[in-house]
Amino acid sequence: QKEVEQNSGPLSVPEGAIASLNCTYSDRGSQSFFWYRQYSGKSPELIMFIYSNGDKEDGRFTAQLNKASQYVSLLIRDSQPSDSATYLCAVSRPNDYKLSFGAGTTVTVRA
Amino acid sequence: DAGVIQSPRHEVTEMGQEVTLRCKPISGHDYLFWYRQTMMRGLELLIYFNNNVPIDDSGMPEDRFSAKMPNASFSTLKIQPSEPRDSAVYFCASSFADSYFSGNTIYFGEGSWLTVV
């Protein structure tokens, strides 16, 4: 079982719609959870992180965490063509500063 | 800040040659990571350092790979001898663990695109 699993996609959504990305993790000791965005040919860049159960909102992005279900998601509201990218989920354990990444979900926003 | 700086950006080399990738982390960051990304395996952690000391090198694929961090502002990843299966994007990243709850945000360099023919 992979440590972090994501649906590879591609996920295609129309402009203005909500894109929903899911991520599950195997290590119950995981404490912090991150969403990175990676445009083709570029390096990953952090969108947001979450460490408490519930929702965390930042602009058009909402991260949701459910530790009991070992599940973290990312919602992108009012999707724009510029949101077309691969979204990487990453997790870390307490006092362990390395991140383990999922394979990523490719999102395409149709204009 | 200039961000994480990597060199070379692109390298094409012949099988059997030595490859050295270089990284300058963000000033003040005390963690440095080397990741490798391929279509097949995704983003894999090779090794990371804390205050210039290697902490976890369990991701280094084999003895052909070695990494050093002689000081806080410079690290190298060396492959000797290189093989075609080493072709990948190698990312260097750094972070500053100021607070557990601030999230150990890792900042990536632009990557070194390696092709071994």
Short mmCIF file of C-alpha atoms in Angstrom, two decimals:
data_model
loop_
_atom_site.label_atom_id
_atom_site.label_comp_id
_atom_site.label_asym_id
_atom_site.label_seq_id
_atom_site.Cartn_x
_atom_site.Cartn_y
_atom_site.Cartn_z
CA GLN A 1 0.00 0.00 0.00
CA LYS A 2 1.35 3.37 -0.97
CA GLU A 3 1.77 5.88 1.81
CA VAL A 4 -0.22 8.56 -0.02
CA GLU A 5 -2.74 7.74 -2.72
CA GLN A 6 -4.48 10.01 -5.15
CA ASN A 7 -6.62 9.47 -8.21
CA SER A 8 -4.34 10.24 -11.13
CA GLY A 9 -7.13 11.74 -13.21
CA PRO A 10 -7.30 13.50 -15.45
CA LEU A 11 -10.11 15.42 -13.85
CA SER A 12 -11.84 17.65 -16.34
CA VAL A 13 -14.15 20.40 -15.10
CA PRO A 14 -15.82 23.32 -16.88
CA GLU A 15 -14.76 26.83 -16.06
CA GLY A 16 -16.58 28.14 -13.02
CA ALA A 17 -17.30 24.70 -11.57
CA ILE A 18 -15.95 23.12 -8.39
CA ALA A 19 -13.03 20.71 -8.74
CA SER A 20 -12.80 18.11 -5.98
CA LEU A 21 -9.55 16.27 -5.37
CA ASN A 22 -9.12 13.41 -2.94
CA CYS A 23 -6.17 11.94 -1.09
CA THR A 24 -5.87 9.07 1.36
CA TYR A 25 -2.89 8.19 3.54
CA SER A 26 -1.88 5.00 5.26
CA ASP A 27 0.05 6.23 8.31
CA ARG A 28 -2.30 7.09 11.17
CA GLY A 29 0.53 9.00 12.80
CA SER A 30 0.58 11.56 10.02
CA GLN A 31 0.10 15.03 11.43
CA SER A 32 0.41 17.65 8.71
CA PHE A 33 -1.07 17.61 5.24
CA PHE A 34 -0.17 19.70 2.26
CA TRP A 35 -1.48 20.47 -1.18
CA TYR A 36 1.00 21.50 -3.85
CA ARG A 37 0.26 22.60 -7.39
CA GLN A 38 2.64 21.74 -10.22
CA TYR A 39 2.31 23.24 -13.66
CA SER A 40 3.76 21.25 -16.53
CA GLY A 41 7.51 21.66 -16.65
CA LYS A 42 7.61 23.60 -13.39
CA SER A 43 8.35 22.84 -9.77
CA PRO A 44 5.70 22.16 -7.11
CA GLU A 45 4.42 25.17 -5.23
CA LEU A 46 2.49 25.12 -1.97
CA ILE A 47 -1.22 25.95 -2.09
CA MET A 48 -2.06 25.30 1.55
CA PHE A 49 -1.55 23.02 4.51
CA ILE A 50 -3.89 21.68 7.16
CA TYR A 51 -3.33 19.83 10.42
CA SER A 52 -6.66 19.96 12.26
CA ASN A 53 -9.79 18.02 11.40
CA GLY A 54 -12.32 20.07 9.49
CA ASP A 55 -12.09 22.66 6.77
CA LYS A 56 -9.55 25.33 6.03
CA GLU A 57 -10.28 27.96 3.42
CA ASP A 58 -7.89 30.17 1.47
CA GLY A 59 -9.45 32.15 -1.32
CA ARG A 60 -10.98 29.76 -3.83
CA PHE A 61 -9.29 26.76 -2.20
CA THR A 62 -10.66 24.69 0.68
CA ALA A 63 -8.79 21.83 2.28
CA GLN A 64 -10.73 19.27 4.26
CA LEU A 65 -9.20 16.82 6.71
CA ASN A 66 -10.72 13.75 8.33
CA LYS A 67 -8.09 11.94 10.37
CA ALA A 68 -10.46 9.16 11.44
CA SER A 69 -10.96 8.24 7.81
CA GLN A 70 -7.35 9.11 6.89
CA TYR A 71 -8.64 11.34 4.16
CA VAL A 72 -7.79 14.82 2.96
CA SER A 73 -9.36 16.68 0.08
CA LEU A 74 -8.98 19.90 -1.85
CA LEU A 75 -11.84 21.84 -3.35
CA ILE A 76 -11.23 24.47 -5.99
CA ARG A 77 -14.22 26.78 -6.36
CA ASP A 78 -14.92 28.84 -9.47
CA SER A 79 -12.30 26.87 -11.40
CA GLN A 80 -10.29 28.87 -13.91
CA PRO A 81 -8.23 27.68 -16.89
CA SER A 82 -5.17 28.83 -14.92
CA ASP A 83 -5.98 26.11 -12.35
CA SER A 84 -5.13 23.46 -14.93
CA ALA A 85 -2.19 21.65 -13.33
CA THR A 86 -1.23 18.57 -11.37
CA TYR A 87 -2.14 18.72 -7.68
CA LEU A 88 0.08 16.84 -5.27
CA CYS A 89 -0.99 15.73 -1.83
CA ALA A 90 1.78 15.39 0.77
CA VAL A 91 1.89 14.26 4.39
CA SER A 92 4.36 14.39 7.24
CA ARG A 93 4.67 12.88 10.70
CA PRO A 94 5.20 14.83 13.92
CA ASN A 95 8.74 16.12 14.28
CA ASP A 96 9.62 14.65 10.90
CA TYR A 97 10.17 17.38 8.39
CA LYS A 98 10.24 15.32 5.23
CA LEU A 99 7.13 15.16 3.07
CA SER A 100 5.80 12.05 1.38
CA PHE A 101 3.97 12.84 -1.83
CA GLY A 102 1.16 11.19 -3.72
CA ALA A 103 1.39 10.65 -7.45
CA GLY A 104 -0.77 13.71 -8.13
CA THR A 105 -4.10 14.40 -9.80
CA THR A 106 -4.10 16.20 -13.14
CA VAL A 107 -6.84 18.79 -13.44
CA THR A 108 -7.97 20.35 -16.70
CA VAL A 109 -10.35 23.30 -16.60
CA ARG A 110 -12.30 23.67 -19.86
CA ALA A 111 -13.00 27.22 -20.94
CA ASP B 1 14.56 36.14 -1.51
CA ALA B 2 16.01 34.42 -4.55
CA GLY B 3 14.47 31.09 -3.67
CA VAL B 4 16.16 27.71 -3.98
CA ILE B 5 18.72 27.83 -6.77
CA GLN B 6 19.70 24.74 -8.69
CA SER B 7 22.25 24.11 -11.40
CA PRO B 8 22.47 22.95 -14.05
CA ARG B 9 18.88 23.39 -15.23
CA HIS B 10 19.34 20.86 -17.99
CA GLU B 11 22.00 18.25 -18.53
CA VAL B 12 22.42 15.57 -21.15
CA THR B 13 25.19 13.12 -20.49
CA GLU B 14 26.37 9.77 -21.71
CA MET B 15 25.94 6.62 -19.72
CA GLY B 16 28.87 6.03 -17.40
CA GLN B 17 29.69 9.70 -16.92
CA GLU B 18 29.66 11.45 -13.57
CA VAL B 19 26.87 13.93 -12.96
CA THR B 20 26.94 16.58 -10.25
CA LEU B 21 23.84 18.58 -9.39
CA ARG B 22 24.12 21.65 -7.22
CA CYS B 23 21.78 23.44 -4.89
CA LYS B 24 21.73 26.64 -2.89
CA PRO B 25 18.91 26.64 -0.34
CA ILE B 26 16.98 29.66 0.83
CA SER B 27 19.06 31.60 3.32
CA GLY B 28 18.13 30.75 6.89
CA HIS B 29 16.51 27.44 6.07
CA ASP B 30 17.84 24.56 8.14
CA TYR B 31 16.42 21.64 6.16
CA LEU B 32 17.46 20.65 2.67
CA PHE B 33 15.85 17.93 0.60
CA TRP B 34 16.71 16.18 -2.65
CA TYR B 35 13.73 14.75 -4.52
CA ARG B 36 13.58 12.93 -7.84
CA GLN B 37 10.53 13.01 -10.09
CA THR B 38 9.66 10.62 -12.90
CA MET B 39 6.40 9.80 -14.63
CA MET B 40 6.53 6.24 -13.34
CA ARG B 41 7.47 6.84 -9.72
CA GLY B 42 6.29 10.38 -9.05
CA LEU B 43 8.11 12.56 -6.54
CA GLU B 44 10.49 10.53 -4.39
CA LEU B 45 12.59 11.75 -1.49
CA LEU B 46 16.21 10.74 -1.94
CA ILE B 47 17.87 12.30 1.09
CA TYR B 48 17.46 15.20 3.47
CA PHE B 49 19.74 17.21 5.71
CA ASN B 50 19.18 19.17 8.89
CA ASN B 51 21.80 21.76 9.76
CA ASN B 52 24.10 20.23 7.12
CA VAL B 53 23.85 16.72 8.63
CA PRO B 54 22.24 13.91 6.62
CA ILE B 55 19.18 12.70 8.50
CA ASP B 56 17.59 10.16 6.19
CA ASP B 57 19.20 8.74 3.07
CA SER B 58 16.96 5.71 2.79
CA GLY B 59 15.64 6.94 -0.54
CA MET B 60 19.02 6.99 -2.23
CA PRO B 61 18.61 4.28 -4.86
CA GLU B 62 22.09 2.76 -4.72
CA ASP B 63 25.74 3.42 -4.09
CA ARG B 64 26.06 5.28 -7.36
CA PHE B 65 24.26 8.19 -5.67
CA SER B 66 25.87 10.38 -3.06
CA ALA B 67 24.97 13.73 -1.52
CA LYS B 68 26.89 16.23 0.52
CA MET B 69 26.18 19.46 2.29
CA PRO B 70 29.50 21.06 3.24
CA ASN B 71 27.86 24.23 4.55
CA ALA B 72 24.47 25.82 5.08
CA SER B 73 24.35 27.39 1.64
CA PHE B 74 25.44 24.58 -0.65
CA SER B 75 24.64 20.95 -1.40
CA THR B 76 25.53 18.52 -4.17
CA LEU B 77 23.98 15.35 -5.47
CA LYS B 78 26.37 13.18 -7.42
CA ILE B 79 25.67 10.21 -9.64
CA GLN B 80 28.67 8.10 -10.63
CA PRO B 81 28.44 6.29 -12.97
CA SER B 82 25.20 7.53 -14.49
CA GLU B 83 22.74 5.19 -16.20
CA PRO B 84 19.79 5.86 -18.53
CA ARG B 85 17.36 4.92 -15.76
CA ASP B 86 18.64 7.91 -13.78
CA SER B 87 16.97 10.23 -16.28
CA ALA B 88 14.55 12.36 -14.26
CA VAL B 89 13.97 15.79 -12.83
CA TYR B 90 15.93 16.29 -9.63
CA PHE B 91 14.49 18.86 -7.27
CA CYS B 92 16.26 20.45 -4.39
CA ALA B 93 14.03 21.96 -1.72
CA SER B 94 14.49 23.67 1.61
CA SER B 95 12.44 24.54 4.65
CA PHE B 96 12.63 26.26 8.00
CA ALA B 97 11.04 24.43 10.89
CA ASP B 98 10.23 27.41 13.08
CA SER B 99 7.04 25.98 14.48
CA TYR B 100 5.48 22.57 14.27
CA PHE B 101 2.07 24.05 13.69
CA SER B 102 3.18 26.49 11.02
CA GLY B 103 3.62 23.56 8.74
CA ASN B 104 7.01 22.50 7.50
CA THR B 105 6.50 24.21 4.20
CA ILE B 106 8.99 22.96 1.67
CA TYR B 107 10.08 25.34 -1.08
CA PHE B 108 11.29 23.76 -4.29
CA GLY B 109 13.93 24.89 -6.72
CA GLU B 110 13.18 24.85 -10.44
CA GLY B 111 14.76 21.44 -10.86
CA SER B 112 17.62 19.92 -12.80
CA TRP B 113 16.41 18.01 -15.85
CA LEU B 114 18.80 15.10 -16.36
CA THR B 115 18.90 12.93 -19.45
CA VAL B 116 21.36 10.04 -19.59
CA VAL B 117 21.80 8.55 -23.05
#
